[in-house]
Amino acid sequence: MIEEREQKQGRIAETVTDHLQDGTLPEAKRMLNALHPSEIANLLESFPPAQRKVLWELVDEEIDGEVLLQVNDEVRGGLIREMDERELLAATSGMDMDDLADFMQDLPRTLTGEILHSLDNQNRQRLEAVLAYPEDSAGGLMNTDTVTVRPDVSLDVVFRYLRMRGEMPELTDHLFVVSRFDHFLGVLRVSDLLTRDPAGRVEDLLITEAVVIPAEMSDRDVARMFEDRDLISAPVLDSRGRLIGRITIDDVVDVIRDEAEQSILSMAGLGEEEDLFAPVWSSTRRRAGWLGLNLVTALLAAYVIGLFEATIQEVVALAVLMPVVASMGGIAGTQTLALVIRALALGQIATRNTRALLLKELGIGLLNGLLWAAVLAGVALVWFGRPTIGVIIAAAMTINLGTAAASGVLVPLILKRFGIDPALAGGVILTTVTDIVGFTAFLGLATLFLL
Amino acid sequence: MIEEREQKQGRIAETVTDHLQDGTLPEAKRMLNALHPSEIANLLESFPPAQRKVLWELVDEEIDGEVLLQVNDEVRGGLIREMDERELLAATSGMDMDDLADFMQDLPRTLTGEILHSLDNQNRQRLEAVLAYPEDSAGGLMNTDTVTVRPDVSLDVVFRYLRMRGEMPELTDHLFVVSRFDHFLGVLRVSDLLTRDPAGRVEDLLITEAVVIPAEMSDRDVARMFEDRDLISAPVLDSRGRLIGRITIDDVVDVIRDEAEQSILSMAGLGEEEDLFAPVWSSTRRRAGWLGLNLVTALLAAYVIGLFEATIQEVVALAVLMPVVASMGGIAGTQTLALVIRALALGQIATRNTRALLLKELGIGLLNGLLWAAVLAGVALVWFGRPTIGVIIAAAMTINLGTAAASGVLVPLILKRFGIDPALAGGVILTTVTDIVGFTAFLGLATLFLL
């Protein structure tokens, strides 16, 4: 099925590309606008900038806003630069306030005032409420369009109110019950509204122990909470317990997906919003820092090797085998690291179990160290015919796999203590340790026992 | 806030640990069962097996089932082994059919028949419907408890039916409209039900272009669709267009989270369901294969170095510097690889844009290659005082970063063509290429120009 879906998208993309090259733009435009905005966004991201620009011109103006919300930050910036003020204002109309708040951060300053001006009083207040919180907090994630009812009315009155109101906000599985001063009291489930006697009162169906979200909670914590409790929507309260908004699962799904993408990309020193077709020059600059950092650590390892130049001069076989010891340490350490990073993200590691974890990983490291050390010793013996080299490389490998296990547990824990993201820096530090220990152990033992 | 939540969980975990050690189990039991089942599951995963077993005894029997559904497969297997048949049967009662279908795969064969027997006719048919599809397909993910209505009735009749029915399934944002033969016609939005005139008829509010999911669609595609279309629930149809179930966002969120965790762990050659405290011996065996594979590639690189033994004997500085060239290639290649793997997952790479992507990455690789080659040449010159070594290492590094860029684009594309997960095998192959090219370029150029 993945193939099928990709094939469908692929066929459309190929056809659109053909039409772009033929210059039969009306046909391309028709095909493009038949897609869902999220599919258009995905397609735009997959084209190099020049073609992307032509394609963007073809997108119907009514869905510009929705498409802009779906593309990644970097692509969005590029598309916005192609639009004039009138088009940008048109794109913002009809956006939810949480989306609009995010979107405004990408707009030229001059437009911000104009947009605030174009909103009615209620929406302006709502937008300002969202803008008051950081983008990655519950307050920044929330939507302000909530349906509230009083506790002392009957369900019949609620029905009359809803029919008068007309549209319901999307993803409404609860109505929020508030006091006269917007103080949050609890929720009324839509399913209760549908299935209970309409003469009953709201307060009799009021669920007071509903999950509430403080506006300052981080978006990742919000995501975990939605996931753990299987929520669709949850009320956001300010520090005084007043209802100020609502977070819905669709926004949470985006947080989870972003978080997942970020940890994969950040292990490679990349930002989450990296455009597939970012300009060569700006990508080069962005990646240069990471490469420079790794050059420093590689030179550190080279320095360690340099200390044993005399030994290598004596026995060249050591130069041939030394990368094997270092590389196996890196691989084994990365396995432990990946496991520990996931457990840290789930809040599963604390002082109480660090020792047990360390012992377990050391056990695995030493057992695998002994196993592969024996194999490697055999290979070295056959290759170079010197039993001592076999014994030395086996010892070095066991030492390095033990070190790798310990570093895999301790490096992320220490990084976290210092407030550094282990997914970002863990790999670099770990491989630096296993390189240095690997080279030192192997060449050091060789210096002691071979010369 | 992350800290706050973790601290809270941490405090509970510490206190429970204390109570376990003191032997004040009633207190530990009280604290434990005050938690949400998902929090209990998280806590269980974070304890080593012996303590986990004691803790599991303390969990109230009524929530055993919910907790078992939340822990990862490996931990679940361990907990199930601690339970007798009666407890297991009790745990399955009240499970949704999709959960029960997953759960049954972990149970001893003897129990499967008993469970099927304990269900009423309707639920048995439902369970068999779910079991008929693979676990990772829409059919395996779906729940069979749907609320259906006929098109030719009034909303008032729907209300009467719902009130008679009592409970609604969780996450019901649509009722499904079906013909007399269960043929799916469209959906009726709950919000329309709430806000429209109750005298109106279902068919007037029927939405026929609702998203429908074929039972064979893969769970990842289902997740993308929910994400792209901001769905809460969607109907699942069999190949003849009959409504057979419903997928809800909570199950989809689990798929997204699993997918994300899996790609991080699989890059390190680990399985998604790896238990933090898996027994040392079974973990050792599981990780041994990955290490063995990497030993083979490391020996391949060593073999290449071995070809230049004579050169290294002559100029030992080469042995000192050669890992730098190889390692920088690996780092640069991994950056391209991470970007391409993400784009592949989003279906953004096809024949039409491979060339543009390759050119862009080659450009970045060569620019960064030249930049850091110059720096490295300077370092080599100062360190060893031989300008030729500087020039040679700069040339080798540029060659290797170009190779890394090309491999970062092509290796995942080729793997995908052969049906191999690029996240799993991409890194190993890539670094093998950059190691071999790095060593060959550097030592080869040195052999040509230094001797």
PDB file of N, CA and C in Angstrom, chain A residues 1-2 6 13 36 38-39 42 45-46 163 166 171 195 221 227-229 232 257 260 263-264 267-268 272 274 276 287-288 290 302 313 316 320 335 342 346 348 352-353 360-361 416, chain B residues 1-2 6 13 36 38-39 42 45-46 166 171 195-196 217 221 227-229 232 257 260 263-264 267-268 272 274 276 287 290 302 313 316 320 335 342 346 348 352-353 360-361 416:
ATOM      1  N   MET A   1       0.822  -1.218   0.000  1.00  0.00           N
ATOM      2  CA  MET A   1       0.000   0.000   0.000  1.00  0.00           C
ATOM      3  C   MET A   1       0.851   1.260   0.000  1.00  0.00           C
ATOM      4  N   ILE A   2       1.942   1.244   0.773  1.00  0.00           N
ATOM      5  CA  ILE A   2       2.824   2.408   0.738  1.00  0.00           C
ATOM      6  C   ILE A   2       3.180   2.666  -0.715  1.00  0.00           C
ATOM      7  N   GLU A   6       2.442   6.012  -2.830  1.00  0.00           N
ATOM      8  CA  GLU A   6       3.555   6.751  -3.407  1.00  0.00           C
ATOM      9  C   GLU A   6       3.460   6.780  -4.916  1.00  0.00           C
ATOM     10  N   ALA A  13       3.002  13.743  -9.619  1.00  0.00           N
ATOM     11  CA  ALA A  13       4.194  14.580  -9.675  1.00  0.00           C
ATOM     12  C   ALA A  13       4.823  14.536 -11.059  1.00  0.00           C
ATOM     13  N   HIS A  36      -5.361  17.353  -1.973  1.00  0.00           N
ATOM     14  CA  HIS A  36      -5.572  17.898  -0.631  1.00  0.00           C
ATOM     15  C   HIS A  36      -4.417  18.859  -0.315  1.00  0.00           C
ATOM     16  N   SER A  38      -2.516  19.211   2.126  1.00  0.00           N
ATOM     17  CA  SER A  38      -1.312  18.580   2.683  1.00  0.00           C
ATOM     18  C   SER A  38      -0.527  17.837   1.605  1.00  0.00           C
ATOM     19  N   GLU A  39      -1.241  17.317   0.605  1.00  0.00           N
ATOM     20  CA  GLU A  39      -0.537  16.657  -0.497  1.00  0.00           C
ATOM     21  C   GLU A  39       0.176  17.677  -1.377  1.00  0.00           C
ATOM     22  N   ASN A  42       3.329  18.605   0.447  1.00  0.00           N
ATOM     23  CA  ASN A  42       4.328  17.547   0.298  1.00  0.00           C
ATOM     24  C   ASN A  42       4.986  17.623  -1.084  1.00  0.00           C
ATOM     25  N   GLU A  45       7.375  20.617  -1.408  1.00  0.00           N
ATOM     26  CA  GLU A  45       8.651  20.360  -0.737  1.00  0.00           C
ATOM     27  C   GLU A  45       9.572  19.500  -1.596  1.00  0.00           C
ATOM     28  N   SER A  46       8.969  18.685  -2.479  1.00  0.00           N
ATOM     29  CA  SER A  46       9.777  17.737  -3.240  1.00  0.00           C
ATOM     30  C   SER A  46      10.322  18.331  -4.546  1.00  0.00           C
ATOM     31  N   ARG A 163     -27.710  24.725  18.530  1.00  0.00           N
ATOM     32  CA  ARG A 163     -28.387  24.905  17.237  1.00  0.00           C
ATOM     33  C   ARG A 163     -28.369  26.361  16.831  1.00  0.00           C
ATOM     34  N   GLY A 166     -24.897  27.195  15.609  1.00  0.00           N
ATOM     35  CA  GLY A 166     -24.603  26.676  14.275  1.00  0.00           C
ATOM     36  C   GLY A 166     -23.369  25.803  14.304  1.00  0.00           C
ATOM     37  N   LEU A 171     -13.311  18.684  16.017  1.00  0.00           N
ATOM     38  CA  LEU A 171     -12.767  17.846  17.093  1.00  0.00           C
ATOM     39  C   LEU A 171     -13.318  18.202  18.462  1.00  0.00           C
ATOM     40  N   THR A 195     -26.638  10.883  24.535  1.00  0.00           N
ATOM     41  CA  THR A 195     -27.298   9.654  24.962  1.00  0.00           C
ATOM     42  C   THR A 195     -28.137   9.821  26.226  1.00  0.00           C
ATOM     43  N   ASP A 221       5.382  17.561  26.554  1.00  0.00           N
ATOM     44  CA  ASP A 221       4.631  16.985  27.671  1.00  0.00           C
ATOM     45  C   ASP A 221       3.159  16.875  27.327  1.00  0.00           C
ATOM     46  N   GLU A 227      -1.164  11.185  24.434  1.00  0.00           N
ATOM     47  CA  GLU A 227      -0.886   9.814  24.059  1.00  0.00           C
ATOM     48  C   GLU A 227      -1.263   8.852  25.181  1.00  0.00           C
ATOM     49  N   ASP A 228      -0.805   9.172  26.403  1.00  0.00           N
ATOM     50  CA  ASP A 228      -1.049   8.284  27.541  1.00  0.00           C
ATOM     51  C   ASP A 228      -2.532   8.170  27.858  1.00  0.00           C
ATOM     52  N   ARG A 229      -3.245   9.293  27.741  1.00  0.00           N
ATOM     53  CA  ARG A 229      -4.639   9.294  28.160  1.00  0.00           C
ATOM     54  C   ARG A 229      -5.631   9.159  27.012  1.00  0.00           C
ATOM     55  N   ILE A 232      -8.656  13.523  22.846  1.00  0.00           N
ATOM     56  CA  ILE A 232      -8.999  14.156  21.569  1.00  0.00           C
ATOM     57  C   ILE A 232      -8.808  15.656  21.709  1.00  0.00           C
ATOM     58  N   ARG A 257       5.155  14.007  15.462  1.00  0.00           N
ATOM     59  CA  ARG A 257       5.884  13.758  14.221  1.00  0.00           C
ATOM     60  C   ARG A 257       7.149  14.633  14.155  1.00  0.00           C
ATOM     61  N   ALA A 260       9.801  13.300  16.469  1.00  0.00           N
ATOM     62  CA  ALA A 260      10.417  12.095  15.932  1.00  0.00           C
ATOM     63  C   ALA A 260      11.419  12.451  14.842  1.00  0.00           C
ATOM     64  N   SER A 263      14.624  14.072  16.236  1.00  0.00           N
ATOM     65  CA  SER A 263      15.674  13.286  16.881  1.00  0.00           C
ATOM     66  C   SER A 263      16.503  12.528  15.858  1.00  0.00           C
ATOM     67  N   ILE A 264      15.883  12.115  14.736  1.00  0.00           N
ATOM     68  CA  ILE A 264      16.669  11.443  13.701  1.00  0.00           C
ATOM     69  C   ILE A 264      17.639  12.424  13.052  1.00  0.00           C
ATOM     70  N   MET A 267      20.552  13.743  15.346  1.00  0.00           N
ATOM     71  CA  MET A 267      21.689  12.840  15.509  1.00  0.00           C
ATOM     72  C   MET A 267      22.726  13.077  14.423  1.00  0.00           C
ATOM     73  N   ALA A 268      22.284  13.608  13.277  1.00  0.00           N
ATOM     74  CA  ALA A 268      23.219  13.924  12.198  1.00  0.00           C
ATOM     75  C   ALA A 268      23.561  15.419  12.206  1.00  0.00           C
ATOM     76  N   GLU A 272      15.465  20.287  12.271  1.00  0.00           N
ATOM     77  CA  GLU A 272      14.241  19.608  11.894  1.00  0.00           C
ATOM     78  C   GLU A 272      13.619  20.181  10.623  1.00  0.00           C
ATOM     79  N   GLU A 274      14.999  21.445   7.978  1.00  0.00           N
ATOM     80  CA  GLU A 274      15.866  21.427   6.804  1.00  0.00           C
ATOM     81  C   GLU A 274      15.057  21.155   5.529  1.00  0.00           C
ATOM     82  N   LEU A 276      14.583  19.989   1.755  1.00  0.00           N
ATOM     83  CA  LEU A 276      15.246  19.010   0.887  1.00  0.00           C
ATOM     84  C   LEU A 276      16.051  19.708  -0.206  1.00  0.00           C
ATOM     85  N   ARG A 287      25.898  22.972   7.662  1.00  0.00           N
ATOM     86  CA  ARG A 287      26.500  21.683   8.002  1.00  0.00           C
ATOM     87  C   ARG A 287      27.967  21.808   8.392  1.00  0.00           C
ATOM     88  N   ALA A 288      28.581  22.935   8.018  1.00  0.00           N
ATOM     89  CA  ALA A 288      30.023  23.094   8.240  1.00  0.00           C
ATOM     90  C   ALA A 288      30.364  22.993   9.721  1.00  0.00           C
ATOM     91  N   TRP A 290      29.010  21.332  12.167  1.00  0.00           N
ATOM     92  CA  TRP A 290      29.004  19.949  12.633  1.00  0.00           C
ATOM     93  C   TRP A 290      30.249  19.206  12.153  1.00  0.00           C
ATOM     94  N   ALA A 302      43.564  11.329  16.239  1.00  0.00           N
ATOM     95  CA  ALA A 302      44.824  11.264  15.490  1.00  0.00           C
ATOM     96  C   ALA A 302      46.009  11.588  16.405  1.00  0.00           C
ATOM     97  N   GLN A 313      55.692   2.321  13.533  1.00  0.00           N
ATOM     98  CA  GLN A 313      56.871   2.205  12.660  1.00  0.00           C
ATOM     99  C   GLN A 313      57.447   0.784  12.764  1.00  0.00           C
ATOM    100  N   VAL A 316      53.835  -2.479  11.456  1.00  0.00           N
ATOM    101  CA  VAL A 316      52.839  -1.804  10.613  1.00  0.00           C
ATOM    102  C   VAL A 316      51.474  -2.488  10.703  1.00  0.00           C
ATOM    103  N   VAL A 320      47.073  -1.305  10.439  1.00  0.00           N
ATOM    104  CA  VAL A 320      46.033  -1.967   9.645  1.00  0.00           C
ATOM    105  C   VAL A 320      44.845  -2.349  10.538  1.00  0.00           C
ATOM    106  N   GLN A 335      24.593   1.422  20.164  1.00  0.00           N
ATOM    107  CA  GLN A 335      23.425   0.607  20.511  1.00  0.00           C
ATOM    108  C   GLN A 335      22.933   0.947  21.916  1.00  0.00           C
ATOM    109  N   ARG A 342      16.137   6.694  24.294  1.00  0.00           N
ATOM    110  CA  ARG A 342      14.694   6.456  24.276  1.00  0.00           C
ATOM    111  C   ARG A 342      14.136   6.384  25.696  1.00  0.00           C
ATOM    112  N   LEU A 346      11.347   8.764  27.768  1.00  0.00           N
ATOM    113  CA  LEU A 346      10.158   8.242  28.435  1.00  0.00           C
ATOM    114  C   LEU A 346      10.216   8.454  29.947  1.00  0.00           C
ATOM    115  N   GLN A 348      12.280   7.093  32.065  1.00  0.00           N
ATOM    116  CA  GLN A 348      12.393   5.795  32.744  1.00  0.00           C
ATOM    117  C   GLN A 348      13.720   5.591  33.460  1.00  0.00           C
ATOM    118  N   ARG A 352      17.742   5.518  40.943  1.00  0.00           N
ATOM    119  CA  ARG A 352      17.422   4.194  41.467  1.00  0.00           C
ATOM    120  C   ARG A 352      17.796   3.049  40.529  1.00  0.00           C
ATOM    121  N   ASN A 353      17.736   3.281  39.195  1.00  0.00           N
ATOM    122  CA  ASN A 353      18.003   2.143  38.323  1.00  0.00           C
ATOM    123  C   ASN A 353      19.242   2.308  37.436  1.00  0.00           C
ATOM    124  N   LYS A 360      23.956  -4.156  33.565  1.00  0.00           N
ATOM    125  CA  LYS A 360      23.414  -4.958  32.469  1.00  0.00           C
ATOM    126  C   LYS A 360      24.167  -4.653  31.163  1.00  0.00           C
ATOM    127  N   GLU A 361      24.354  -3.362  30.860  1.00  0.00           N
ATOM    128  CA  GLU A 361      25.016  -2.999  29.606  1.00  0.00           C
ATOM    129  C   GLU A 361      26.481  -3.420  29.618  1.00  0.00           C
ATOM    130  N   LYS A 416      22.371  15.221  29.923  1.00  0.00           N
ATOM    131  CA  LYS A 416      21.057  15.659  30.362  1.00  0.00           C
ATOM    132  C   LYS A 416      21.185  16.512  31.626  1.00  0.00           C
TER     133      LYS A 416
ATOM    134  N   MET B   1       8.920  22.108  32.422  1.00  0.00           N
ATOM    135  CA  MET B   1       7.749  21.259  32.652  1.00  0.00           C
ATOM    136  C   MET B   1       8.090  19.787  32.487  1.00  0.00           C
ATOM    137  N   ILE B   2       8.935  19.476  31.486  1.00  0.00           N
ATOM    138  CA  ILE B   2       9.364  18.083  31.341  1.00  0.00           C
ATOM    139  C   ILE B   2       9.957  17.647  32.671  1.00  0.00           C
ATOM    140  N   GLU B   6       8.704  14.622  35.015  1.00  0.00           N
ATOM    141  CA  GLU B   6       9.640  13.543  35.322  1.00  0.00           C
ATOM    142  C   GLU B   6       9.913  13.465  36.809  1.00  0.00           C
ATOM    143  N   ALA B  13       8.404   6.811  41.778  1.00  0.00           N
ATOM    144  CA  ALA B  13       9.241   5.635  41.572  1.00  0.00           C
ATOM    145  C   ALA B  13      10.174   5.422  42.760  1.00  0.00           C
ATOM    146  N   HIS B  36      -2.298   6.326  36.550  1.00  0.00           N
ATOM    147  CA  HIS B  36      -2.985   5.948  35.316  1.00  0.00           C
ATOM    148  C   HIS B  36      -2.298   4.690  34.764  1.00  0.00           C
ATOM    149  N   SER B  38      -1.241   3.861  31.955  1.00  0.00           N
ATOM    150  CA  SER B  38      -0.082   4.121  31.101  1.00  0.00           C
ATOM    151  C   SER B  38       1.132   4.529  31.929  1.00  0.00           C
ATOM    152  N   GLU B  39       0.891   5.195  33.057  1.00  0.00           N
ATOM    153  CA  GLU B  39       2.010   5.556  33.938  1.00  0.00           C
ATOM    154  C   GLU B  39       2.547   4.312  34.648  1.00  0.00           C
ATOM    155  N   ASN B  42       4.706   2.517  32.149  1.00  0.00           N
ATOM    156  CA  ASN B  42       5.987   3.203  32.011  1.00  0.00           C
ATOM    157  C   ASN B  42       6.900   2.861  33.190  1.00  0.00           C
ATOM    158  N   GLU B  45       8.228  -0.739  33.047  1.00  0.00           N
ATOM    159  CA  GLU B  45       9.319  -0.870  32.086  1.00  0.00           C
ATOM    160  C   GLU B  45      10.644  -0.396  32.672  1.00  0.00           C
ATOM    161  N   SER B  46      10.560   0.531  33.637  1.00  0.00           N
ATOM    162  CA  SER B  46      11.790   1.132  34.140  1.00  0.00           C
ATOM    163  C   SER B  46      12.411   0.347  35.300  1.00  0.00           C
ATOM    164  N   GLY B 166     -27.522   3.872  24.759  1.00  0.00           N
ATOM    165  CA  GLY B 166     -26.740   4.220  25.952  1.00  0.00           C
ATOM    166  C   GLY B 166     -25.355   4.679  25.572  1.00  0.00           C
ATOM    167  N   LEU B 171     -14.359   8.391  21.140  1.00  0.00           N
ATOM    168  CA  LEU B 171     -13.856   9.059  19.926  1.00  0.00           C
ATOM    169  C   LEU B 171     -14.827   8.951  18.756  1.00  0.00           C
ATOM    170  N   THR B 195     -26.235  20.316  15.905  1.00  0.00           N
ATOM    171  CA  THR B 195     -26.556  21.709  15.595  1.00  0.00           C
ATOM    172  C   THR B 195     -27.697  21.860  14.593  1.00  0.00           C
ATOM    173  N   ARG B 196     -28.119  20.760  13.941  1.00  0.00           N
ATOM    174  CA  ARG B 196     -29.153  20.912  12.915  1.00  0.00           C
ATOM    175  C   ARG B 196     -30.541  20.600  13.452  1.00  0.00           C
ATOM    176  N   MET B 217      -4.872  -1.455   3.722  1.00  0.00           N
ATOM    177  CA  MET B 217      -3.893  -0.367   3.763  1.00  0.00           C
ATOM    178  C   MET B 217      -2.915  -0.582   4.926  1.00  0.00           C
ATOM    179  N   ASP B 221       0.550   4.033   6.288  1.00  0.00           N
ATOM    180  CA  ASP B 221      -0.229   4.857   5.370  1.00  0.00           C
ATOM    181  C   ASP B 221      -1.467   5.410   6.061  1.00  0.00           C
ATOM    182  N   GLU B 227      -2.919  12.032   9.688  1.00  0.00           N
ATOM    183  CA  GLU B 227      -2.142  13.239   9.931  1.00  0.00           C
ATOM    184  C   GLU B 227      -2.460  14.317   8.899  1.00  0.00           C
ATOM    185  N   ASP B 228      -2.456  13.910   7.626  1.00  0.00           N
ATOM    186  CA  ASP B 228      -2.674  14.873   6.557  1.00  0.00           C
ATOM    187  C   ASP B 228      -4.083  15.456   6.596  1.00  0.00           C
ATOM    188  N   ARG B 229      -5.047  14.608   6.947  1.00  0.00           N
ATOM    189  CA  ARG B 229      -6.430  15.062   6.860  1.00  0.00           C
ATOM    190  C   ARG B 229      -7.020  15.453   8.210  1.00  0.00           C
ATOM    191  N   ILE B 232     -10.143  12.109  13.174  1.00  0.00           N
ATOM    192  CA  ILE B 232     -10.340  11.545  14.508  1.00  0.00           C
ATOM    193  C   ILE B 232     -10.662  10.066  14.391  1.00  0.00           C
ATOM    194  N   ARG B 257       4.174   6.952  16.980  1.00  0.00           N
ATOM    195  CA  ARG B 257       5.234   6.914  17.987  1.00  0.00           C
ATOM    196  C   ARG B 257       6.122   5.686  17.773  1.00  0.00           C
ATOM    197  N   ALA B 260       8.438   6.189  14.860  1.00  0.00           N
ATOM    198  CA  ALA B 260       9.526   7.108  15.178  1.00  0.00           C
ATOM    199  C   ALA B 260      10.593   6.411  16.007  1.00  0.00           C
ATOM    200  N   SER B 263      12.667   3.906  13.954  1.00  0.00           N
ATOM    201  CA  SER B 263      13.716   4.346  13.041  1.00  0.00           C
ATOM    202  C   SER B 263      14.972   4.750  13.804  1.00  0.00           C
ATOM    203  N   ILE B 264      14.809   5.284  15.022  1.00  0.00           N
ATOM    204  CA  ILE B 264      15.995   5.636  15.809  1.00  0.00           C
ATOM    205  C   ILE B 264      16.728   4.370  16.239  1.00  0.00           C
ATOM    206  N   MET B 267      18.440   2.299  13.392  1.00  0.00           N
ATOM    207  CA  MET B 267      19.732   2.807  12.924  1.00  0.00           C
ATOM    208  C   MET B 267      20.874   2.213  13.728  1.00  0.00           C
ATOM    209  N   ALA B 268      20.566   1.802  14.983  1.00  0.00           N
ATOM    210  CA  ALA B 268      21.590   1.173  15.811  1.00  0.00           C
ATOM    211  C   ALA B 268      21.440  -0.352  15.773  1.00  0.00           C
ATOM    212  N   GLU B 272      12.473  -2.445  17.851  1.00  0.00           N
ATOM    213  CA  GLU B 272      11.643  -1.424  18.481  1.00  0.00           C
ATOM    214  C   GLU B 272      11.193  -1.820  19.877  1.00  0.00           C
ATOM    215  N   GLU B 274      12.703  -3.570  22.162  1.00  0.00           N
ATOM    216  CA  GLU B 274      13.799  -3.882  23.092  1.00  0.00           C
ATOM    217  C   GLU B 274      13.435  -3.406  24.504  1.00  0.00           C
ATOM    218  N   LEU B 276      14.282  -2.311  28.230  1.00  0.00           N
ATOM    219  CA  LEU B 276      15.411  -1.621  28.868  1.00  0.00           C
ATOM    220  C   LEU B 276      16.190  -2.587  29.751  1.00  0.00           C
ATOM    221  N   ARG B 287      22.310  -8.444  19.903  1.00  0.00           N
ATOM    222  CA  ARG B 287      23.197  -7.397  19.377  1.00  0.00           C
ATOM    223  C   ARG B 287      24.403  -7.973  18.652  1.00  0.00           C
ATOM    224  N   TRP B 290      24.583  -7.690  14.737  1.00  0.00           N
ATOM    225  CA  TRP B 290      24.892  -6.359  14.224  1.00  0.00           C
ATOM    226  C   TRP B 290      26.391  -6.068  14.348  1.00  0.00           C
ATOM    227  N   ALA B 302      40.121  -2.616   6.881  1.00  0.00           N
ATOM    228  CA  ALA B 302      41.477  -2.976   7.301  1.00  0.00           C
ATOM    229  C   ALA B 302      42.247  -3.617   6.144  1.00  0.00           C
ATOM    230  N   GLN B 313      54.726   2.010   6.242  1.00  0.00           N
ATOM    231  CA  GLN B 313      56.056   1.719   6.799  1.00  0.00           C
ATOM    232  C   GLN B 313      57.019   2.879   6.504  1.00  0.00           C
ATOM    233  N   VAL B 316      55.028   7.078   8.500  1.00  0.00           N
ATOM    234  CA  VAL B 316      54.093   6.716   9.576  1.00  0.00           C
ATOM    235  C   VAL B 316      53.035   7.796   9.806  1.00  0.00           C
ATOM    236  N   VAL B 320      48.688   8.048  11.174  1.00  0.00           N
ATOM    237  CA  VAL B 320      48.126   8.973  12.154  1.00  0.00           C
ATOM    238  C   VAL B 320      46.937   9.727  11.565  1.00  0.00           C
ATOM    239  N   GLN B 335      24.827  12.909   7.263  1.00  0.00           N
ATOM    240  CA  GLN B 335      23.917  14.058   7.164  1.00  0.00           C
ATOM    241  C   GLN B 335      23.025  13.938   5.938  1.00  0.00           C
ATOM    242  N   ARG B 342      14.409  10.736   5.518  1.00  0.00           N
ATOM    243  CA  ARG B 342      13.164  11.416   5.872  1.00  0.00           C
ATOM    244  C   ARG B 342      12.332  11.704   4.619  1.00  0.00           C
ATOM    245  N   LEU B 346       8.516  10.438   3.390  1.00  0.00           N
ATOM    246  CA  LEU B 346       7.434  11.336   3.012  1.00  0.00           C
ATOM    247  C   LEU B 346       7.052  11.168   1.540  1.00  0.00           C
ATOM    248  N   GLN B 348       8.862  11.891  -1.057  1.00  0.00           N
ATOM    249  CA  GLN B 348       9.216  13.104  -1.800  1.00  0.00           C
ATOM    250  C   GLN B 348      10.318  12.900  -2.819  1.00  0.00           C
ATOM    251  N   ARG B 352      12.197  11.971 -11.051  1.00  0.00           N
ATOM    252  CA  ARG B 352      12.196  13.340 -11.557  1.00  0.00           C
ATOM    253  C   ARG B 352      13.133  14.274 -10.792  1.00  0.00           C
ATOM    254  N   ASN B 353      13.332  14.030  -9.465  1.00  0.00           N
ATOM    255  CA  ASN B 353      14.150  14.996  -8.725  1.00  0.00           C
ATOM    256  C   ASN B 353      15.440  14.412  -8.149  1.00  0.00           C
ATOM    257  N   LYS B 360      22.755  18.889  -5.804  1.00  0.00           N
ATOM    258  CA  LYS B 360      22.778  19.773  -4.642  1.00  0.00           C
ATOM    259  C   LYS B 360      23.685  19.197  -3.554  1.00  0.00           C
ATOM    260  N   GLU B 361      23.521  17.909  -3.256  1.00  0.00           N
ATOM    261  CA  GLU B 361      24.317  17.306  -2.180  1.00  0.00           C
ATOM    262  C   GLU B 361      25.795  17.238  -2.568  1.00  0.00           C
ATOM    263  N   LYS B 416      16.079   0.899  -1.099  1.00  0.00           N
ATOM    264  CA  LYS B 416      14.637   0.903  -1.186  1.00  0.00           C
ATOM    265  C   LYS B 416      14.176   0.111  -2.410  1.00  0.00           C
TER     266      LYS B 416
END
